[in-house]
Amino acid sequence: MRRSSYFLPILKENPTEAQIVSHRLMLRGGMVRQSAAGIYTWLPLGLRVLRRIERIVREEQDAAGCQELLMPTIQPAELWRESGRYDVYGKEMLRITDRHEREMLFGPTNEELITDIFRQAVKSYRDLPKLLYHIQWKFRDEIRPRFGVMRGREFLMKDSYSFDLDYAGAKRAYNKMFVAYLRTFARMDLKAIPMKAESGPIGGDMSHEFIILADTGETEVFCDRSLIEYDVLRDSVDFDGDLEPYIKRWTQYYAATSDKHDPAAFAALPVERRVTARGIEIGHIFYFGKKYSEAMKATVTGPNGEAVAVEMGSYGIGVSRLVGGIIEANHDDAGIVWPKSVAPFQVGIINLKPGDADCDAASQETYRKLNESGVETFLDDLNESPGSKFATMDLIGLPWQIVIGPRGLKKGIVELKERRSGKREELSTESALSRVLS
Ligand code: ATP
Ligand code: MG
């Protein structure tokens, strides 16, 4: 992508409405624009990141055996009356009346709708288990939308739903999602901590919030350092096998606690392993048994011919919140520092002197070679001061920068900068390319 033709409205000044760094950087870096409180347009650069996150989430859901479908954003109120949640949900629900005076709503979550889809289609225990998900916009009329996309009113969520005949099956589904979540966040270079959460009236230990550490987080976290240091991706996981021992190690040995849960377990850790920090909730997995299946009569015929209400769980990831969350965990004074797996482009080329024949040719050639090798590349070919171009490139945080200027070219070199470390090297164009490609 060439900057001269890209829609990238960079702000030079700090927007006053942004209270936290991710919101500020997303506005300054031309990723999003607010259209109403808590409602955002995703500009091309922001959308690229959102899509990359979405892709990782999707791949890990698929790998865990979860099947994608797509439910609508607008739902009939009727289903929520059946579950009993229409009245209790309160003002967070955006209620809509259509031209025929039918009551509708913009979905804040999809338990009712998926239960309805399920009960119409699945009649026998032989058709279980089922594990389904979608990635769809939600609306919650939050009392205080703030922090940009981190607490929006309209936001993108991945939500999965499991249907099983019995508790053992539900637990298996829960475990799959638990491991899939660890892997999903690790692929984004995030240290995600599964923290035991309030599990509501059903009890048990089947609810975890996944929290990433960041100073601006709304949640206080107490956890074992080994949990932060553990490399999840080094484990190969067989989602068809028994995940219980793996989960046990995470939930017991690597006990994560909140102030509400088990302060004693935290105090029992050796001092050097106790981490107290703040965190952002990026995912939540939840087993709720027969809450919806009983209320909405989602039953199957069991092995003995009896009607059995199915066991359910739901599993959410805040896809759009992750964009902000990743920035909170990956930035410096100059701007965003994208992990490679979610960066909007891998490489940014700065042509220091557009109009200079040598600079144009070298930039163009480097740009072409990178793109041909499948490396998504951004070329800054604007007629701006070098200082301003350096600042913009740092701001948008691409992992690699290649700076091409007339003086270097005379010596046959360009400058390669790694955004995260700030390390610069003068190299031949060829070596810079092979470094980036390796
Ligand atoms: P919170 O306590 O932050 O309000 P929640 O408990 O209401 O979250 P869930 O209903 O579990 O959230 O939704 C699943 C995920 O959706 C959350 O883990 C979070 O990442 C994301 N999410 C929830 N509310 C918002 C919001 N207003 N803006 C952006 N993402 C959100
Ligand atoms: Mg909420």
GROMACS .gro file of N, CA and C in nm, residues 7 203 394 404:
model
   12
    7PHE      N    1  -0.604   0.582   0.265
    7PHE     CA    2  -0.686   0.669   0.351
    7PHE      C    3  -0.636   0.655   0.494
  203GLY      N    4  -2.272  -2.223   4.073
  203GLY     CA    5  -2.157  -2.263   4.152
  203GLY      C    6  -2.055  -2.338   4.070
  394ASP      N    7   0.676   0.545   1.329
  394ASP     CA    8   0.682   0.496   1.468
  394ASP      C    9   0.541   0.488   1.528
  404ILE      N   10   1.497   0.462   0.306
  404ILE     CA   11   1.573   0.473   0.182
  404ILE      C   12   1.595   0.621   0.150
   0.00000   0.00000   0.00000
